[in-house]
Coordinates of C-alpha atoms in Angstrom, one line a residue:
M1 CA 202.2 155.8 -241.6
S2 CA 200.9 159.1 -240.3
A3 CA 198.0 160.7 -242.2
K4 CA 200.0 164.0 -241.9
E5 CA 203.0 162.7 -243.7
N6 CA 203.9 164.4 -247.0
L7 CA 202.3 162.2 -249.7
G8 CA 205.2 162.9 -252.0
D9 CA 207.6 161.1 -249.7
Y10 CA 205.5 158.0 -249.9
Y11 CA 204.2 157.6 -253.4
A12 CA 206.5 157.4 -256.4
D13 CA 206.3 160.0 -259.2
S14 CA 204.9 157.2 -261.4
A15 CA 201.9 156.7 -259.0
Y16 CA 198.6 156.7 -260.8
T17 CA 196.1 159.6 -260.8
P18 CA 193.2 160.0 -263.3
T19 CA 194.9 163.1 -264.8
K20 CA 197.8 161.0 -266.1
R21 CA 195.4 158.7 -267.9
Q22 CA 193.5 161.6 -269.4
Q23 CA 196.7 163.2 -270.7
W24 CA 197.9 159.9 -272.0
E25 CA 194.7 159.2 -273.9
A26 CA 194.8 162.7 -275.4
A27 CA 198.4 162.1 -276.6
N28 CA 197.6 158.6 -278.0
P29 CA 194.2 158.7 -279.7
E30 CA 195.2 156.1 -282.3
R31 CA 196.6 153.0 -280.6
D32 CA 196.6 149.3 -281.1
T33 CA 193.6 147.3 -279.9
I34 CA 192.5 143.7 -279.4
I35 CA 189.3 141.8 -279.8
G36 CA 186.8 142.5 -277.0
S37 CA 184.9 145.4 -275.4
R38 CA 187.2 148.1 -274.3
L39 CA 186.3 149.5 -270.9
T40 CA 186.3 153.1 -270.0
W41 CA 188.5 154.9 -267.4
N42 CA 186.6 156.9 -264.8
R43 CA 187.7 160.4 -263.8
R44 CA 186.8 159.6 -260.2
T45 CA 185.9 156.0 -259.5
Q46 CA 183.0 155.3 -257.2
E47 CA 183.2 152.9 -254.3
N48 CA 182.8 149.5 -256.0
G49 CA 184.1 146.0 -256.1
T50 CA 183.1 142.4 -257.1
N51 CA 180.9 140.1 -255.1
E52 CA 184.0 138.3 -253.9
E53 CA 185.8 141.5 -252.7
Y54 CA 182.9 142.0 -250.1
G55 CA 183.1 138.4 -248.7
Y56 CA 183.0 138.2 -244.9
N57 CA 185.8 135.6 -244.9
N58 CA 188.2 138.1 -246.4
I59 CA 188.5 139.7 -242.9
A60 CA 189.9 136.5 -241.4
I61 CA 192.0 135.7 -244.4
S62 CA 193.7 139.2 -244.4
Q63 CA 194.3 139.0 -240.6
N64 CA 195.9 135.6 -241.1
W65 CA 198.2 136.9 -243.9
E66 CA 199.2 139.9 -241.8
A67 CA 200.0 137.7 -238.8
Q68 CA 202.3 135.5 -241.0
R69 CA 204.0 138.5 -242.5
E70 CA 204.7 140.1 -239.1
E71 CA 205.9 136.8 -237.6
K72 CA 208.4 136.3 -240.4
G73 CA 209.3 140.0 -240.8
L74 CA 208.5 139.9 -244.5
V75 CA 208.6 143.0 -246.7
G76 CA 208.4 143.7 -250.5
D77 CA 208.7 140.7 -252.9
D78 CA 209.6 138.4 -250.0
I79 CA 205.9 138.6 -249.0
F80 CA 204.9 136.7 -252.1
K81 CA 208.0 134.5 -252.1
N82 CA 207.0 133.1 -248.7
M83 CA 203.2 133.3 -248.8
N84 CA 202.5 133.0 -252.6
V85 CA 200.1 135.9 -252.4
R86 CA 200.1 139.6 -251.6
Y87 CA 197.0 141.8 -251.0
D88 CA 197.5 145.0 -249.0
H89 CA 197.8 148.8 -249.2
Q90 CA 200.8 148.7 -251.5
C91 CA 200.4 145.8 -253.9
I92 CA 198.0 143.2 -255.3
M93 CA 199.9 140.1 -256.4
P94 CA 197.5 137.2 -256.8
P95 CA 198.3 133.5 -256.4
N96 CA 199.8 131.7 -259.4
Y97 CA 198.2 128.2 -259.3
K98 CA 199.9 125.2 -260.9
A99 CA 198.2 123.5 -263.8
K100 CA 197.3 120.5 -261.6
A101 CA 195.6 122.8 -259.1
G102 CA 193.5 124.2 -261.9
F103 CA 192.6 120.7 -263.0
F104 CA 191.5 119.7 -259.4
H105 CA 189.5 122.9 -259.0
T106 CA 187.8 122.4 -262.4
T107 CA 187.2 118.7 -262.0
T108 CA 185.7 119.1 -258.5
A109 CA 183.4 121.8 -259.7
I110 CA 182.3 119.8 -262.7
C111 CA 181.6 116.7 -260.6
M112 CA 179.5 118.7 -258.1
A113 CA 177.5 120.1 -261.0
G114 CA 177.3 116.8 -262.7
G115 CA 176.0 115.2 -259.5
Y116 CA 173.2 117.7 -259.2
I117 CA 172.2 117.3 -262.9
S118 CA 172.1 113.5 -262.6
I119 CA 169.9 113.7 -259.6
F120 CA 167.6 116.2 -261.4
F121 CA 167.2 113.9 -264.4
L122 CA 166.7 110.9 -262.1
F123 CA 163.7 112.5 -260.3
F124 CA 162.2 114.5 -263.2
L125 CA 163.2 112.9 -266.5
V126 CA 162.5 109.3 -265.5
P127 CA 158.8 109.9 -264.7
L128 CA 158.4 111.6 -268.1
L129 CA 159.2 108.2 -269.8
F130 CA 155.8 106.9 -268.5
V131 CA 153.8 109.7 -270.0
P132 CA 153.4 107.9 -273.4
A133 CA 152.1 104.8 -271.5
F134 CA 149.1 106.8 -270.4
F135 CA 148.1 107.1 -274.1
N136 CA 149.2 103.8 -275.6
G137 CA 149.2 101.5 -272.5
D138 CA 152.7 100.2 -273.1
Y139 CA 153.8 100.4 -269.5
Q140 CA 156.3 97.5 -270.0
G141 CA 158.1 99.4 -272.7
S142 CA 158.3 102.5 -270.6
W143 CA 159.6 100.5 -267.6
E144 CA 162.4 98.9 -269.7
A145 CA 163.4 102.4 -270.9
A146 CA 163.2 103.8 -267.4
K147 CA 165.4 100.9 -265.9
G148 CA 168.1 101.6 -268.4
L149 CA 168.1 105.3 -267.7
I150 CA 168.0 104.8 -264.0
K151 CA 171.1 102.5 -264.1
T152 CA 173.0 105.1 -266.2
L153 CA 172.1 108.0 -264.0
L154 CA 172.8 106.1 -260.8
F155 CA 176.2 105.1 -262.2
L156 CA 177.0 108.7 -263.2
S157 CA 175.8 110.1 -259.8
A158 CA 178.1 107.6 -258.0
L159 CA 181.0 108.5 -260.2
F160 CA 180.6 112.3 -259.8
Y161 CA 180.1 111.9 -256.1
T162 CA 183.3 109.8 -255.7
F163 CA 185.4 112.4 -257.6
Y164 CA 183.8 115.3 -255.7
R165 CA 184.6 113.6 -252.4
L166 CA 188.1 112.9 -253.5
G167 CA 188.6 116.6 -254.4
N168 CA 187.3 117.7 -251.0
W169 CA 189.6 115.1 -249.3
L170 CA 192.6 116.5 -251.1
L171 CA 191.6 120.0 -250.2
K172 CA 191.4 119.1 -246.5
N173 CA 194.3 116.7 -246.2
H174 CA 196.7 117.6 -249.0
S175 CA 196.0 121.3 -249.7
D176 CA 199.6 121.6 -251.1
I177 CA 198.3 119.4 -254.0
F178 CA 194.8 120.8 -254.4
L179 CA 196.0 124.4 -254.0
G180 CA 199.4 124.0 -255.5
M181 CA 200.9 127.4 -256.2
K182 CA 204.0 128.5 -258.0
K183 CA 206.7 130.5 -256.2
S184 CA 206.6 133.2 -258.9
P185 CA 203.8 135.6 -259.7
L186 CA 201.7 136.2 -262.8
W187 CA 201.4 139.9 -262.4
Q188 CA 201.3 142.7 -259.8
A189 CA 199.6 146.1 -259.5
N190 CA 201.5 148.4 -257.2
R191 CA 199.6 151.3 -255.8
Q192 CA 202.7 152.9 -254.3
T193 CA 204.7 153.0 -257.6
G194 CA 201.8 153.1 -260.0
L195 CA 203.3 150.3 -262.0
L196 CA 201.8 147.2 -263.6
T197 CA 204.2 144.3 -263.9
I198 CA 203.5 141.2 -266.0
Y199 CA 205.9 138.3 -265.5
D200 CA 207.2 135.8 -267.9
P201 CA 205.5 132.4 -267.1
R202 CA 208.5 130.5 -268.3
N203 CA 211.1 132.5 -266.4
A204 CA 210.3 133.1 -262.7
W205 CA 210.2 136.7 -261.6
K206 CA 211.4 138.0 -265.0
P207 CA 209.1 140.9 -266.1
R208 CA 207.7 140.8 -269.6
L209 CA 206.3 144.2 -269.0
E210 CA 206.8 146.9 -266.4
A211 CA 204.8 150.0 -267.3
P212 CA 202.7 152.7 -265.7
F213 CA 199.2 151.4 -265.0
H214 CA 197.6 154.3 -266.9
E215 CA 199.2 153.2 -270.2
C216 CA 197.1 150.0 -270.2
D217 CA 193.7 149.5 -271.8
A218 CA 191.1 147.2 -270.2
F219 CA 189.0 144.8 -272.2
L220 CA 186.3 142.3 -271.6
Q221 CA 186.7 139.2 -273.7
S222 CA 184.2 136.4 -274.0
S223 CA 184.5 132.7 -274.8
P224 CA 182.0 129.9 -274.7
D225 CA 181.9 127.6 -271.7
T226 CA 181.0 123.9 -271.8
Q227 CA 177.3 124.7 -272.2
G228 CA 177.9 127.2 -275.0
S229 CA 177.2 130.3 -272.8
A230 CA 179.4 133.3 -272.9
T231 CA 182.0 133.5 -270.2
Y232 CA 183.9 136.8 -269.7
S233 CA 187.4 137.6 -268.6
L234 CA 189.0 140.9 -267.7
I235 CA 192.2 141.6 -269.6
L236 CA 194.8 144.4 -269.4
Y237 CA 196.6 145.2 -272.6
H238 CA 199.5 147.5 -273.3
P239 CA 198.9 148.9 -276.8
F240 CA 202.5 149.7 -277.7
Q241 CA 204.3 146.8 -276.1
R242 CA 201.4 144.6 -277.4
I243 CA 201.4 142.5 -274.2
R244 CA 198.2 141.3 -272.6
Q245 CA 197.4 139.7 -269.3
K246 CA 194.2 138.0 -268.1
L247 CA 193.4 139.0 -264.5
D248 CA 191.6 135.7 -263.8
A249 CA 193.7 134.9 -260.8
Q250 CA 192.2 137.9 -258.9
F251 CA 189.0 138.4 -260.8
P252 CA 187.7 135.0 -261.9
P253 CA 185.9 134.6 -265.3
T254 CA 182.1 134.9 -265.0
N255 CA 179.0 135.0 -267.2
M256 CA 178.0 138.3 -265.5
P257 CA 180.0 141.0 -267.4
G258 CA 178.9 143.6 -264.8
E259 CA 180.9 141.8 -262.1
L260 CA 184.1 142.4 -264.2
V261 CA 183.2 146.0 -264.9
A262 CA 183.0 146.4 -261.1
A263 CA 186.4 144.6 -260.9
W264 CA 187.9 147.1 -263.3
Q265 CA 186.4 150.0 -261.3
F266 CA 187.8 148.4 -258.2
L267 CA 191.3 148.2 -259.7
Q268 CA 191.2 151.8 -260.8
R269 CA 190.2 152.9 -257.4
Y270 CA 192.9 150.8 -255.8
M271 CA 195.6 152.3 -257.9
D272 CA 194.4 155.9 -257.7
V273 CA 196.5 157.6 -255.0
S274 CA 194.3 160.7 -255.2
Q275 CA 191.5 158.6 -253.6
P276 CA 191.3 156.3 -250.6
L277 CA 191.7 152.6 -251.0
P278 CA 188.4 150.7 -251.8
D279 CA 186.5 150.2 -248.6
V280 CA 186.3 146.4 -248.6
P281 CA 186.7 143.9 -245.8
G282 CA 190.0 142.5 -246.9
L283 CA 191.8 145.8 -247.0
E284 CA 190.5 147.3 -243.7
I285 CA 193.5 146.3 -241.6
H286 CA 195.8 148.1 -244.0
R287 CA 193.9 151.4 -244.5
H288 CA 195.9 153.3 -241.8
K289 CA 199.2 152.5 -243.6
D290 CA 198.2 154.3 -246.8
P291 CA 198.6 158.2 -246.5
T292 CA 195.7 159.2 -248.7
T293 CA 193.4 156.6 -247.1
A294 CA 194.5 157.5 -243.5
A295 CA 193.9 161.2 -244.1
A296 CA 190.4 160.6 -245.7
D297 CA 189.4 158.2 -242.9
Q298 CA 190.5 160.7 -240.3
Q299 CA 188.6 163.6 -242.0
Q300 CA 185.4 161.5 -242.3
G301 CA 185.6 159.9 -238.8
R302 CA 185.5 156.4 -240.2
N303 CA 185.4 153.7 -237.7
P304 CA 188.7 151.8 -238.2
R305 CA 186.9 148.6 -237.3
Y306 CA 183.9 149.2 -239.5
W307 CA 183.9 145.7 -241.1
R308 CA 185.5 143.8 -238.2
D309 CA 182.8 145.0 -235.8
M310 CA 180.0 144.0 -238.2
D311 CA 178.2 140.7 -237.9
E312 CA 178.4 138.2 -240.8
A313 CA 174.7 138.7 -241.8
S314 CA 175.2 142.4 -242.2
V315 CA 178.3 142.0 -244.3
Q316 CA 176.4 139.5 -246.5
Q317 CA 173.6 141.9 -246.9
I318 CA 176.0 144.6 -248.2
Q319 CA 177.6 142.0 -250.4
E320 CA 174.2 141.1 -252.0
E321 CA 173.4 144.8 -252.5
K322 CA 176.7 145.4 -254.3
Y323 CA 176.2 142.3 -256.4
R324 CA 172.7 143.4 -257.5
K325 CA 174.2 146.8 -258.5
N326 CA 177.1 145.1 -260.4
I327 CA 175.0 142.9 -262.6
R328 CA 173.4 146.0 -264.1
L329 CA 176.8 147.6 -264.9
R330 CA 177.8 147.8 -268.6

């Protein structure tokens, strides 16, 4: 797509710009809401994104997806139907994992954490059992208590390690099970059309909602994790259709609310056709295909291989800088 091409020939009339949101808010000051912290819309979103958006591996992942798409000649919805994911200059359509995939992900993560906790207790809690013996001289009693605790912790460590290794074995040898994905999407955000589509989870590819992106409100909702700490999710909610959608598939829940504020800013920037695409590693190979982005990059003299020519350590340094900035966002 040439940077000189008329933008009106490429973007739909419904494509998002901040002016549309400002006008919509002015026309709808009283609207339905949900529990949670409603996030603000930015008139001009700064360059931002979550820690994961700046991952160095995203370069190779995007190149792999693009190679598959070109090899198979995929366009439009066929991209997701064949690859179970879409992430480019036109559309974000994240994977829709099956319930068993979520179970394997969660179980493997819990087992890894459980193993570390068991080892921690083994080396730091067991010695504490001998502290009373220094005062009362009952070393035999302390040793009996320590033996029981050691047996329990060794059993738990072995159990956690076994399930952790099983999860990794499945990931390596049977990724179709560990990363099982449905052939239909959860939602899509389309930059070219400006529409947010939420699909019916019980009826593949049937939209529950198809509405202009600027008509949705964004919320942070919190719920306790297994340790009782607050875990936050980013939710889009249409106040008139009263339909909500968690964006966990693209922006995972976290105990750092600033990361999801950055995710919300990233999504706004992605959808805003008056601004270039977010400058993140995974979108670099698509920047020249988007008219607004191509024109801005040409004007600024941006190196089209900015991320791809950078070494991994340098990308990780930028990623860390972004993360430190994000955790302070509110």
